[in-house]
XYZ file of C-alpha atoms in Angstrom:
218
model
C 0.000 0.000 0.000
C 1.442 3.566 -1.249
C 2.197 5.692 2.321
C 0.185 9.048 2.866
C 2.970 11.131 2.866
C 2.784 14.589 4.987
C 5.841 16.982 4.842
C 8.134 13.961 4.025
C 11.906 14.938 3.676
C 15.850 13.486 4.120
C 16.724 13.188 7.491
C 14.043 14.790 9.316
C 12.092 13.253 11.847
C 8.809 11.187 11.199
C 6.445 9.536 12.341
C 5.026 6.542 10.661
C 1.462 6.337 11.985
C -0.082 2.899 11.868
C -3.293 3.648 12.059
C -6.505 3.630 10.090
C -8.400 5.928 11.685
C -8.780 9.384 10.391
C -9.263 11.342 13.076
C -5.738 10.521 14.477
C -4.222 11.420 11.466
C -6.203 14.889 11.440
C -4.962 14.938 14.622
C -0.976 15.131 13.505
C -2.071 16.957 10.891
C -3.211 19.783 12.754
C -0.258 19.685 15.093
C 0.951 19.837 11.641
C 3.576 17.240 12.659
C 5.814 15.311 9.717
C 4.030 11.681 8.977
C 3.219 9.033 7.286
C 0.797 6.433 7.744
C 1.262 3.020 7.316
C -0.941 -0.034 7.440
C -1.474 -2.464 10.765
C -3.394 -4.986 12.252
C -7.375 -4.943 12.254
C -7.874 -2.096 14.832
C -10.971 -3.733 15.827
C -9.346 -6.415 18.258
C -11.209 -8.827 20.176
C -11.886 -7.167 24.166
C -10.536 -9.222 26.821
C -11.256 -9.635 30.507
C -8.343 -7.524 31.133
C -8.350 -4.473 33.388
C -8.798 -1.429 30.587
C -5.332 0.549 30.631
C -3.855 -3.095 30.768
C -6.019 -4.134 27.783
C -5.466 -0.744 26.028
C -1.583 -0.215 26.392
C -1.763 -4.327 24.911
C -3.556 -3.088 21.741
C -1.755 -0.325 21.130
C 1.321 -2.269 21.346
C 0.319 -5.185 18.737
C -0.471 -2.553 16.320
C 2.560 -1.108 16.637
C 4.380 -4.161 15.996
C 1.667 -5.476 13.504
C 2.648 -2.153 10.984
C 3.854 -2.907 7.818
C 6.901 -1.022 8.339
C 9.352 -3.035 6.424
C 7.424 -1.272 3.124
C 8.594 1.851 4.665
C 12.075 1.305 5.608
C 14.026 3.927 3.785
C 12.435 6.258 6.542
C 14.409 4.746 8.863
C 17.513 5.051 7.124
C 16.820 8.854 5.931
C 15.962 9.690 8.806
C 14.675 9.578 12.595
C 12.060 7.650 11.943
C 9.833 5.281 14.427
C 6.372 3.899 14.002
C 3.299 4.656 16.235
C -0.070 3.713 16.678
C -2.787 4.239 19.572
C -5.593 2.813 21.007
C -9.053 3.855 22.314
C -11.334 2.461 24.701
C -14.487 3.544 26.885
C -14.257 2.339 30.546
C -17.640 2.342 32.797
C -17.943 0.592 36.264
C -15.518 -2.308 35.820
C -16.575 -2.839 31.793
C -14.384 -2.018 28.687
C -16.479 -0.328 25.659
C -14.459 -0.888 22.589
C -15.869 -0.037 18.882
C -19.086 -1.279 17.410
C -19.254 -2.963 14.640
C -22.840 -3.251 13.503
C -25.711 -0.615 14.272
C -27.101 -3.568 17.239
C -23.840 -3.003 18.751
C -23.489 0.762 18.773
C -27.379 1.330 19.929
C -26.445 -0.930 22.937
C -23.365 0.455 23.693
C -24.952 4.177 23.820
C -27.840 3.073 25.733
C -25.665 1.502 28.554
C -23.394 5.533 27.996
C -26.871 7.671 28.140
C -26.737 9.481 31.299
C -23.140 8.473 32.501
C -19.712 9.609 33.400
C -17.063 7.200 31.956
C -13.481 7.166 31.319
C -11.881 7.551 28.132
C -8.173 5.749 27.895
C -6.145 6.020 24.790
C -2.853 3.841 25.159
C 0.064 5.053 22.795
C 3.090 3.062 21.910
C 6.085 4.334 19.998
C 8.577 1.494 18.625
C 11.477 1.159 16.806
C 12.051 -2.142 15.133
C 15.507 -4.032 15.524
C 17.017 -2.866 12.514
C 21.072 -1.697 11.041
C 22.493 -3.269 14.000
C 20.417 -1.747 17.007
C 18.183 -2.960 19.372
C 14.602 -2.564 19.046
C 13.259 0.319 21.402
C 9.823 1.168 22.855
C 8.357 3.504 24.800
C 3.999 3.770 26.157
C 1.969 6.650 27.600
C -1.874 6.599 28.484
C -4.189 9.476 28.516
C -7.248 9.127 30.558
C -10.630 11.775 30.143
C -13.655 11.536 31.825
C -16.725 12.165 29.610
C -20.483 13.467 31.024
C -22.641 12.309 28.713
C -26.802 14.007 28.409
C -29.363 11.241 28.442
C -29.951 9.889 25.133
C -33.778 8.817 24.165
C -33.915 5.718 22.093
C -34.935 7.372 19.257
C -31.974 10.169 19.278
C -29.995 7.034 19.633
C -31.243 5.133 16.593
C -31.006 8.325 14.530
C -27.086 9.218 15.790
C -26.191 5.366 14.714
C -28.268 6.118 11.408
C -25.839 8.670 10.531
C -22.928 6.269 10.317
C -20.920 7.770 12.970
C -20.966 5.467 15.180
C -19.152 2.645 13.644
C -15.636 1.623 14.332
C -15.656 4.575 17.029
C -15.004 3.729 20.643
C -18.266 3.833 22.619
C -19.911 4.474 19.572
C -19.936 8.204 19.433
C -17.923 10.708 17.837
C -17.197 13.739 19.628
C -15.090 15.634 17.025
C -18.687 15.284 15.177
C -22.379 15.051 15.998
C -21.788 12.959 18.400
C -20.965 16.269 20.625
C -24.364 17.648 21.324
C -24.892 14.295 23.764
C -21.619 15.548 25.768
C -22.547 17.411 28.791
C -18.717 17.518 29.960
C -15.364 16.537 28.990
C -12.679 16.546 32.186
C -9.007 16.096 30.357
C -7.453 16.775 26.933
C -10.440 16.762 23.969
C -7.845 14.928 21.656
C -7.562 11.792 24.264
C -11.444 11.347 23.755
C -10.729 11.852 19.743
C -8.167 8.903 19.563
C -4.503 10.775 19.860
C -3.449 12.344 22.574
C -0.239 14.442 20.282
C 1.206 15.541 23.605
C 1.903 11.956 24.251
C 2.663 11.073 21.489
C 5.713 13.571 20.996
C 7.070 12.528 24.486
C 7.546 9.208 23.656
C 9.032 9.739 20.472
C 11.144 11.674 22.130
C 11.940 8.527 24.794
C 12.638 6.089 21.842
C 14.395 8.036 18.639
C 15.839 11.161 21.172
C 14.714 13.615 19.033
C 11.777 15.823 18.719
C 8.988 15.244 16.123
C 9.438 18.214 13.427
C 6.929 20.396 12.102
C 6.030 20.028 8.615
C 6.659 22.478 6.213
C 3.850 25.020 5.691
């Protein structure tokens, strides 16, 4: 698969973003950081009984390792190149909302979210394969956020999961989209709720390559 290339130069540094989502790649793009992305691992993973951040930080790290990097390798020769990917999940007393994948799915998943405060965890991991001679390196962060969300009839929930927002979104909502007029409150960093915390993100790529990711040209 041909890489979306953003702001791609020699020996700069980059981030090679496995991840299908687009909002995470809006995301870099608007903290108009240099990236590609890359393909991975089906994002929609099976849940487990594990506690969330446990579960989370797991998933993030499979897709990391899961990227099809060796298609991009050049980057890591030209320059400080190391691949990331995230993941999101809902978390409400003790149960782990991941993303729906059918329109059943998403209208029980809001319906059990109407009227609550849940967590939001996205678990990044930045890694750098084992290649020219070096040891692979790797380096995680979560970001937690606690969402308020209004109660939702059953009919404003059938007609949100009509839209099509709702799949392949954790907890089935959206709140970058329509999905905000059924937030009441958002406690923590809007872009952890989104899918990429960038503040995170830039630390540990910072951890694992030492340097800093780079702006791309304007």
């Amino acid at each position: 698969m041909k890489a979306s290339i953003v702001g791609a130069s020699q020996g700069v540094s980059m981030i090679l973003l496995a991840s299908k989502s687009p909002q995470r790649t809006q995301l870099l793009k608007q903290a108009g950081l240099r990236h590609i992305t890359i393909t991975t691992i089906d994002d929609d993973m099976e849940n487990s009984s594990q506690p969330a951040q446990i579960l989370a930080v797991e998933r993030a790290r499979a897709k990391a390792r899961g990227a099809d990097w060796q298609a991009q390798e050049h980057y890591f020769a030209q320059s400080h190149a190391a691949v990331v990917a995230a993941d999101t999940i809902v978390h409400l007393a003790g149960r782990v909302f991941g993303s729906p994948q059918n329109a059943d799915e998403a209208e029980r998943m809001l319906a059990d979210l109407s009227g609550t405060r849940h967590s939001i965890l996205t678990a990044h991991c930045c890694w750098l394969p084992a290649i020219n001679g070096e040891p692979e390196k790797e380096a995680v962060a979560v970001s937690v956020a606690q969402v308020t969300m209004l109660p939702m009839s059953m009919e404003d929930i059938q007609a949100y999961v009509a839209s099509g927002e709702s799949i392949g979104r954790a907890g089935g909502y959206a709140v970058q989209l329509q999905g905000d007029r059924f937030v009441a409150d958002i406690q923590g960093d809007r872009d952890t709720v989104i899918g990429l915390h960038v503040a995170s993100v830039q630390r540990i790529y910072r951890e694992v390559t030492g340097h800093t990711p780079e702006e791309s040209a304007s």
